[in-house]
PDB file of C-alpha atoms in Angstrom:
ATOM      1  CA  MET M 287      86.412 150.269  53.641  1.00 46.00           C
ATOM      2  CA  THR M 288      86.688 153.414  55.731  1.00 60.00           C
ATOM      3  CA  ASP M 289      83.162 153.586  57.115  1.00 88.00           C
ATOM      4  CA  PRO M 290      81.437 150.199  57.401  1.00 88.00           C
ATOM      5  CA  ALA M 291      78.215 151.636  58.816  1.00 90.00           C
ATOM      6  CA  ALA M 292      77.902 154.128  55.952  1.00 94.00           C
ATOM      7  CA  ALA M 293      78.637 151.487  53.325  1.00 94.00           C
ATOM      8  CA  LEU M 294      76.040 149.170  54.837  1.00 96.00           C
ATOM      9  CA  ALA M 295      73.428 151.925  55.073  1.00 96.00           C
ATOM     10  CA  LYS M 296      74.008 152.862  51.419  1.00 96.00           C
ATOM     11  CA  ILE M 297      73.484 149.298  50.207  1.00 97.00           C
ATOM     12  CA  GLN M 298      70.383 148.877  52.363  1.00 97.00           C
ATOM     13  CA  SER M 299      68.955 152.128  51.005  1.00 98.00           C
ATOM     14  CA  ARG M 300      69.543 151.060  47.415  1.00 98.00           C
ATOM     15  CA  MET M 301      67.923 147.684  48.107  1.00 98.00           C
ATOM     16  CA  ALA M 302      64.907 149.367  49.683  1.00 98.00           C
ATOM     17  CA  ARG M 303      64.469 151.699  46.696  1.00 98.00           C
ATOM     18  CA  ALA M 304      64.669 148.803  44.244  1.00 98.00           C
ATOM     19  CA  ALA M 305      62.132 146.836  46.280  1.00 98.00           C
ATOM     20  CA  ALA M 306      59.777 149.812  46.354  1.00 98.00           C
ATOM     21  CA  VAL M 307      59.963 150.163  42.555  1.00 98.00           C
ATOM     22  CA  ALA M 308      58.870 146.534  42.273  1.00 98.00           C
ATOM     23  CA  GLY M 309      56.101 146.913  44.848  1.00 98.00           C
ATOM     24  CA  ARG M 310      57.946 144.758  47.342  1.00 98.00           C
ATOM     25  CA  LYS M 311      58.873 145.254  50.976  1.00 97.00           C
ATOM     26  CA  ALA M 312      62.555 145.768  51.777  1.00 96.00           C
ATOM     27  CA  GLU M 313      62.426 143.064  54.436  1.00 97.00           C
ATOM     28  CA  GLU M 314      61.595 140.477  51.769  1.00 98.00           C
ATOM     29  CA  VAL M 315      65.228 140.593  50.640  1.00 98.00           C
ATOM     30  CA  THR M 316      68.171 139.329  52.695  1.00 98.00           C
ATOM     31  CA  LEU M 317      71.539 141.009  52.264  1.00 98.00           C
ATOM     32  CA  VAL M 318      74.325 138.427  52.311  1.00 98.00           C
ATOM     33  CA  ALA M 319      77.575 140.321  52.949  1.00 97.00           C
ATOM     34  CA  VAL M 320      80.212 138.374  51.036  1.00 96.00           C
ATOM     35  CA  SER M 321      83.284 138.371  53.255  1.00 94.00           C
ATOM     36  CA  LYS M 322      85.391 135.924  51.240  1.00 92.00           C
ATOM     37  CA  THR M 323      89.133 136.734  51.306  1.00 91.00           C
ATOM     38  CA  HIS M 324      88.564 139.504  53.880  1.00 92.00           C
ATOM     39  CA  PRO M 325      89.996 138.974  57.380  1.00 93.00           C
ATOM     40  CA  ALA M 326      88.027 138.902  60.610  1.00 93.00           C
ATOM     41  CA  GLU M 327      89.105 142.444  61.454  1.00 93.00           C
ATOM     42  CA  ALA M 328      87.350 143.672  58.290  1.00 92.00           C
ATOM     43  CA  VAL M 329      84.196 141.702  59.087  1.00 95.00           C
ATOM     44  CA  ALA M 330      83.775 142.746  62.721  1.00 94.00           C
ATOM     45  CA  PRO M 331      82.936 146.425  61.961  1.00 94.00           C
ATOM     46  CA  LEU M 332      80.081 145.366  59.688  1.00 95.00           C
ATOM     47  CA  ILE M 333      78.699 143.112  62.405  1.00 96.00           C
ATOM     48  CA  ALA M 334      78.954 146.013  64.839  1.00 94.00           C
ATOM     49  CA  ALA M 335      77.029 148.135  62.312  1.00 94.00           C
ATOM     50  CA  GLY M 336      74.172 145.638  62.369  1.00 95.00           C
ATOM     51  CA  GLN M 337      74.841 143.196  59.527  1.00 97.00           C
ATOM     52  CA  ARG M 338      74.027 139.630  60.537  1.00 97.00           C
ATOM     53  CA  VAL M 339      74.204 137.476  57.386  1.00 98.00           C
ATOM     54  CA  PHE M 340      77.555 136.750  55.740  1.00 98.00           C
ATOM     55  CA  GLY M 341      78.724 134.651  52.803  1.00 98.00           C
ATOM     56  CA  GLU M 342      81.918 132.692  52.260  1.00 97.00           C
ATOM     57  CA  ASN M 343      83.190 130.870  49.173  1.00 96.00           C
ATOM     58  CA  ARG M 344      85.421 128.274  50.767  1.00 96.00           C
ATOM     59  CA  VAL M 345      84.882 125.902  53.652  1.00 97.00           C
ATOM     60  CA  GLN M 346      88.597 126.039  54.501  1.00 96.00           C
ATOM     61  CA  GLU M 347      88.626 129.817  54.868  1.00 95.00           C
ATOM     62  CA  ALA M 348      85.424 129.895  56.890  1.00 96.00           C
ATOM     63  CA  VAL M 349      86.685 127.233  59.308  1.00 96.00           C
ATOM     64  CA  VAL M 350      89.641 129.452  60.178  1.00 95.00           C
ATOM     65  CA  LYS M 351      87.822 132.791  60.276  1.00 95.00           C
ATOM     66  CA  TRP M 352      84.350 132.281  61.678  1.00 96.00           C
ATOM     67  CA  PRO M 353      84.330 130.219  64.904  1.00 95.00           C
ATOM     68  CA  ALA M 354      85.978 133.039  66.888  1.00 95.00           C
ATOM     69  CA  LEU M 355      83.763 135.680  65.253  1.00 95.00           C
ATOM     70  CA  ARG M 356      80.643 133.728  66.109  1.00 94.00           C
ATOM     71  CA  ASP M 357      81.773 133.378  69.697  1.00 95.00           C
ATOM     72  CA  ARG M 358      82.101 137.171  69.865  1.00 94.00           C
ATOM     73  CA  TYR M 359      78.910 137.909  67.942  1.00 94.00           C
ATOM     74  CA  PRO M 360      76.093 135.430  68.609  1.00 91.00           C
ATOM     75  CA  GLY M 361      73.259 135.474  66.131  1.00 93.00           C
ATOM     76  CA  VAL M 362      75.346 135.796  62.985  1.00 97.00           C
ATOM     77  CA  SER M 363      74.200 133.578  60.097  1.00 97.00           C
ATOM     78  CA  LEU M 364      76.796 132.141  57.712  1.00 98.00           C
ATOM     79  CA  HIS M 365      76.035 131.148  54.114  1.00 98.00           C
ATOM     80  CA  LEU M 366      78.215 129.094  51.770  1.00 98.00           C
ATOM     81  CA  ILE M 367      77.988 130.697  48.332  1.00 97.00           C
ATOM     82  CA  GLY M 368      80.901 128.985  46.562  1.00 96.00           C
ATOM     83  CA  GLN M 369      81.277 125.545  45.017  1.00 95.00           C
ATOM     84  CA  LEU M 370      81.275 122.710  47.532  1.00 97.00           C
ATOM     85  CA  GLN M 371      83.318 119.560  47.206  1.00 97.00           C
ATOM     86  CA  SER M 372      81.476 116.453  48.354  1.00 97.00           C
ATOM     87  CA  ASN M 373      84.305 115.563  50.750  1.00 98.00           C
ATOM     88  CA  LYS M 374      83.721 118.886  52.552  1.00 98.00           C
ATOM     89  CA  ALA M 375      80.006 118.252  53.131  1.00 98.00           C
ATOM     90  CA  ASP M 376      80.412 117.282  56.814  1.00 98.00           C
ATOM     91  CA  GLU M 377      82.330 120.469  57.626  1.00 98.00           C
ATOM     92  CA  ALA M 378      79.909 122.609  55.606  1.00 98.00           C
ATOM     93  CA  VAL M 379      76.860 121.243  57.416  1.00 98.00           C
ATOM     94  CA  GLU M 380      78.485 121.813  60.798  1.00 97.00           C
ATOM     95  CA  LEU M 381      79.554 125.396  60.058  1.00 97.00           C
ATOM     96  CA  PHE M 382      77.048 126.968  57.661  1.00 98.00           C
ATOM     97  CA  ASP M 383      73.417 127.946  58.125  1.00 98.00           C
ATOM     98  CA  CYS M 384      72.594 127.892  54.409  1.00 98.00           C
ATOM     99  CA  ILE M 385      74.235 126.436  51.293  1.00 98.00           C
ATOM    100  CA  HIS M 386      73.744 128.190  47.933  1.00 98.00           C
ATOM    101  CA  SER M 387      75.633 125.781  45.667  1.00 97.00           C
ATOM    102  CA  LEU M 388      73.877 122.408  45.507  1.00 98.00           C
ATOM    103  CA  ASP M 389      74.440 121.412  41.869  1.00 98.00           C
ATOM    104  CA  ARG M 390      74.864 117.660  41.366  1.00 98.00           C
ATOM    105  CA  PRO M 391      73.608 114.245  42.558  1.00 98.00           C
ATOM    106  CA  SER M 392      76.842 113.322  44.348  1.00 98.00           C
ATOM    107  CA  LEU M 393      76.496 116.444  46.489  1.00 98.00           C
ATOM    108  CA  VAL M 394      72.873 115.575  47.257  1.00 98.00           C
ATOM    109  CA  THR M 395      74.101 112.249  48.623  1.00 98.00           C
ATOM    110  CA  ALA M 396      76.964 113.785  50.590  1.00 98.00           C
ATOM    111  CA  LEU M 397      74.828 116.527  52.141  1.00 98.00           C
ATOM    112  CA  ALA M 398      72.003 114.157  53.039  1.00 98.00           C
ATOM    113  CA  ARG M 399      74.489 111.873  54.797  1.00 98.00           C
ATOM    114  CA  ALA M 400      76.122 114.823  56.586  1.00 98.00           C
ATOM    115  CA  MET M 401      72.784 116.211  57.769  1.00 98.00           C
ATOM    116  CA  ASP M 402      71.685 112.800  59.030  1.00 98.00           C
ATOM    117  CA  LYS M 403      74.957 112.441  60.905  1.00 98.00           C
ATOM    118  CA  SER M 404      74.888 115.905  62.480  1.00 98.00           C
ATOM    119  CA  GLY M 405      71.166 116.219  63.088  1.00 97.00           C
ATOM    120  CA  ARG M 406      71.237 119.662  61.406  1.00 97.00           C
ATOM    121  CA  GLN M 407      68.888 120.535  58.564  1.00 98.00           C
ATOM    122  CA  VAL M 408      70.682 123.207  56.529  1.00 98.00           C
ATOM    123  CA  PRO M 409      68.560 124.960  53.876  1.00 98.00           C
ATOM    124  CA  CYS M 410      69.971 124.640  50.359  1.00 98.00           C
ATOM    125  CA  PHE M 411      69.653 126.564  47.116  1.00 98.00           C
ATOM    126  CA  VAL M 412      70.162 124.623  43.900  1.00 98.00           C
ATOM    127  CA  GLN M 413      72.671 126.497  41.766  1.00 98.00           C
ATOM    128  CA  VAL M 414      71.522 126.738  38.151  1.00 98.00           C
ATOM    129  CA  ASN M 415      73.954 127.312  35.274  1.00 98.00           C
ATOM    130  CA  ILE M 416      71.604 129.971  33.968  1.00 98.00           C
ATOM    131  CA  GLY M 417      73.801 131.027  31.034  1.00 97.00           C
ATOM    132  CA  ALA M 418      74.821 127.495  30.005  1.00 96.00           C
ATOM    133  CA  GLU M 419      78.493 128.405  30.508  1.00 95.00           C
ATOM    134  CA  ALA M 420      80.894 125.485  30.314  1.00 89.00           C
ATOM    135  CA  GLN M 421      83.359 127.072  32.756  1.00 87.00           C
ATOM    136  CA  LYS M 422      80.801 127.658  35.508  1.00 89.00           C
ATOM    137  CA  GLY M 423      79.341 125.358  38.101  1.00 90.00           C
ATOM    138  CA  GLY M 424      75.649 124.824  38.447  1.00 96.00           C
ATOM    139  CA  CYS M 425      72.997 122.422  37.289  1.00 97.00           C
ATOM    140  CA  ALA M 426      71.947 122.593  33.633  1.00 98.00           C
ATOM    141  CA  ILE M 427      68.425 123.933  33.239  1.00 98.00           C
ATOM    142  CA  ALA M 428      67.343 120.751  31.463  1.00 98.00           C
ATOM    143  CA  TYR M 429      68.483 118.617  34.405  1.00 98.00           C
ATOM    144  CA  LEU M 430      66.953 120.818  37.099  1.00 98.00           C
ATOM    145  CA  PRO M 431      63.701 118.804  37.550  1.00 98.00           C
ATOM    146  CA  ALA M 432      65.676 115.592  38.043  1.00 98.00           C
ATOM    147  CA  LEU M 433      68.090 117.142  40.535  1.00 98.00           C
ATOM    148  CA  LEU M 434      65.251 118.684  42.530  1.00 98.00           C
ATOM    149  CA  ALA M 435      63.510 115.318  42.596  1.00 98.00           C
ATOM    150  CA  GLU M 436      66.682 113.660  43.901  1.00 98.00           C
ATOM    151  CA  ALA M 437      67.147 116.333  46.563  1.00 98.00           C
ATOM    152  CA  ARG M 438      63.548 116.070  47.717  1.00 97.00           C
ATOM    153  CA  GLY M 439      63.784 112.284  47.708  1.00 98.00           C
ATOM    154  CA  ALA M 440      66.799 112.573  50.007  1.00 98.00           C
ATOM    155  CA  ASP M 441      64.838 114.901  52.325  1.00 97.00           C
ATOM    156  CA  LEU M 442      67.184 117.810  51.735  1.00 98.00           C
ATOM    157  CA  PRO M 443      65.591 121.141  52.719  1.00 98.00           C
ATOM    158  CA  VAL M 444      65.685 122.844  49.302  1.00 98.00           C
ATOM    159  CA  THR M 445      64.615 126.453  49.735  1.00 98.00           C
ATOM    160  CA  GLY M 446      65.188 127.912  46.280  1.00 98.00           C
ATOM    161  CA  LEU M 447      67.430 128.410  43.262  1.00 98.00           C
ATOM    162  CA  MET M 448      70.656 130.402  42.832  1.00 98.00           C
ATOM    163  CA  CYS M 449      72.411 131.758  39.754  1.00 98.00           C
ATOM    164  CA  VAL M 450      75.378 133.827  38.575  1.00 97.00           C
ATOM    165  CA  PRO M 451      74.584 135.411  35.173  1.00 97.00           C
ATOM    166  CA  PRO M 452      77.237 135.607  32.447  1.00 96.00           C
ATOM    167  CA  GLU M 453      79.614 138.544  32.742  1.00 94.00           C
ATOM    168  CA  GLY M 454      79.294 141.404  30.302  1.00 93.00           C
ATOM    169  CA  ILE M 455      75.675 140.665  29.387  1.00 95.00           C
ATOM    170  CA  GLU M 456      72.559 142.397  30.669  1.00 97.00           C
ATOM    171  CA  PRO M 457      71.551 140.272  33.693  1.00 98.00           C
ATOM    172  CA  ALA M 458      67.816 141.017  33.727  1.00 98.00           C
ATOM    173  CA  PRO M 459      66.756 138.201  31.346  1.00 98.00           C
ATOM    174  CA  PHE M 460      68.720 135.673  33.372  1.00 98.00           C
ATOM    175  CA  PHE M 461      67.194 136.890  36.638  1.00 98.00           C
ATOM    176  CA  ALA M 462      63.736 136.745  35.081  1.00 98.00           C
ATOM    177  CA  LEU M 463      64.395 133.182  33.928  1.00 98.00           C
ATOM    178  CA  LEU M 464      65.551 132.094  37.380  1.00 98.00           C
ATOM    179  CA  ASP M 465      62.482 133.726  38.895  1.00 98.00           C
ATOM    180  CA  LYS M 466      60.252 131.746  36.522  1.00 98.00           C
ATOM    181  CA  LEU M 467      62.087 128.468  37.160  1.00 98.00           C
ATOM    182  CA  THR M 468      61.796 129.002  40.900  1.00 98.00           C
ATOM    183  CA  ALA M 469      58.072 129.667  40.675  1.00 98.00           C
ATOM    184  CA  ASP M 470      57.532 126.714  38.317  1.00 98.00           C
ATOM    185  CA  HIS M 471      59.061 124.394  40.917  1.00 98.00           C
ATOM    186  CA  GLY M 472      57.142 125.865  43.840  1.00 98.00           C
ATOM    187  CA  LEU M 473      60.169 127.212  45.695  1.00 98.00           C
ATOM    188  CA  PRO M 474      60.244 130.447  47.720  1.00 98.00           C
ATOM    189  CA  GLY M 475      63.916 131.479  47.482  1.00 98.00           C
ATOM    190  CA  ARG M 476      65.829 133.240  44.727  1.00 98.00           C
ATOM    191  CA  SER M 477      69.534 133.804  45.411  1.00 98.00           C
ATOM    192  CA  MET M 478      70.542 136.248  42.700  1.00 98.00           C
ATOM    193  CA  GLY M 479      72.260 139.593  42.431  1.00 98.00           C
ATOM    194  CA  MET M 480      75.750 140.779  43.360  1.00 97.00           C
ATOM    195  CA  SER M 481      77.493 144.129  43.827  1.00 95.00           C
ATOM    196  CA  GLY M 482      77.057 145.245  40.225  1.00 95.00           C
ATOM    197  CA  ASP M 483      73.480 144.149  39.639  1.00 97.00           C
ATOM    198  CA  PHE M 484      71.680 143.594  42.947  1.00 98.00           C
ATOM    199  CA  GLU M 485      69.107 146.332  42.327  1.00 98.00           C
ATOM    200  CA  THR M 486      68.005 144.665  39.101  1.00 98.00           C
ATOM    201  CA  ALA M 487      67.832 141.342  40.927  1.00 98.00           C
ATOM    202  CA  VAL M 488      65.681 142.808  43.702  1.00 98.00           C
ATOM    203  CA  MET M 489      63.267 144.247  41.133  1.00 98.00           C
ATOM    204  CA  LEU M 490      63.022 140.803  39.519  1.00 98.00           C
ATOM    205  CA  GLY M 491      62.249 138.832  42.673  1.00 98.00           C
ATOM    206  CA  SER M 492      65.516 138.097  44.463  1.00 98.00           C
ATOM    207  CA  THR M 493      65.191 137.043  48.097  1.00 98.00           C
ATOM    208  CA  HIS M 494      68.959 136.912  48.766  1.00 98.00           C
ATOM    209  CA  VAL M 495      71.515 139.293  47.232  1.00 98.00           C
ATOM    210  CA  ARG M 496      75.202 138.455  47.616  1.00 98.00           C
ATOM    211  CA  VAL M 497      77.141 141.714  47.940  1.00 97.00           C
ATOM    212  CA  GLY M 498      80.898 141.794  48.506  1.00 94.00           C
ATOM    213  CA  SER M 499      82.957 144.553  46.895  1.00 91.00           C
ATOM    214  CA  ALA M 500      80.295 147.237  47.415  1.00 92.00           C
ATOM    215  CA  LEU M 501      80.649 146.615  51.153  1.00 93.00           C
ATOM    216  CA  PHE M 502      84.259 145.552  51.607  1.00 90.00           C
ATOM    217  CA  GLY M 503      86.043 147.097  48.659  1.00 80.00           C
ATOM    218  CA  SER M 504      88.179 145.106  46.229  1.00 70.00           C
ATOM    219  CA  ARG M 505      88.675 141.437  46.914  1.00 57.00           C
ATOM    220  CA  LEU M 506      91.979 140.583  48.552  1.00 53.00           C
ATOM    221  CA  ALA M 507      94.349 138.189  46.804  1.00 49.00           C
ATOM    222  CA  THR M 508      94.133 134.550  47.824  1.00 48.00           C
TER     223      THR M 508
END
């Protein structure tokens, strides 16, 4: 990434145009800059350019990378967008400001315990396996009402739903389905859309787009 400010401005402009097409305001959509696998020195220029919300896939990576960055740049918000192991719930609640991957009852229990222990209420998106793909994480659509009921019963602050559509298939129907599911359950947040399809997601109601390669370039090897 040779010009972080230009890359950020380009993404913001594309988001704003997509929002306008849908009759929405650009500020209704949060850009989550996905910094997974990219070092702190690649993240800092984007923060300097004005980006304040970042996403990481792994608790372990974020623990190493982000404490020093947050000391240097107060006001940055950190979102966990990858799968979360229940035994990492305490660390996740301490470090992250939002969790996009709540997908099973055992994680409801672990996060509720971690939030009680820390005194932090961290907003959560329930990840839905929107394409019914066996290899992907996420709650099955049929089980979504039960999982939401468990999360609400545990006093977890559920703010919306999240999905990753199947690769190689037009994403619009999946985004539309997540939008409907979110509305049906009375939730405000829709975490959907990545580098290759965020404009479609914005036009179909996304409140949080997770953009990595369009900002940082190709993902680094892990």
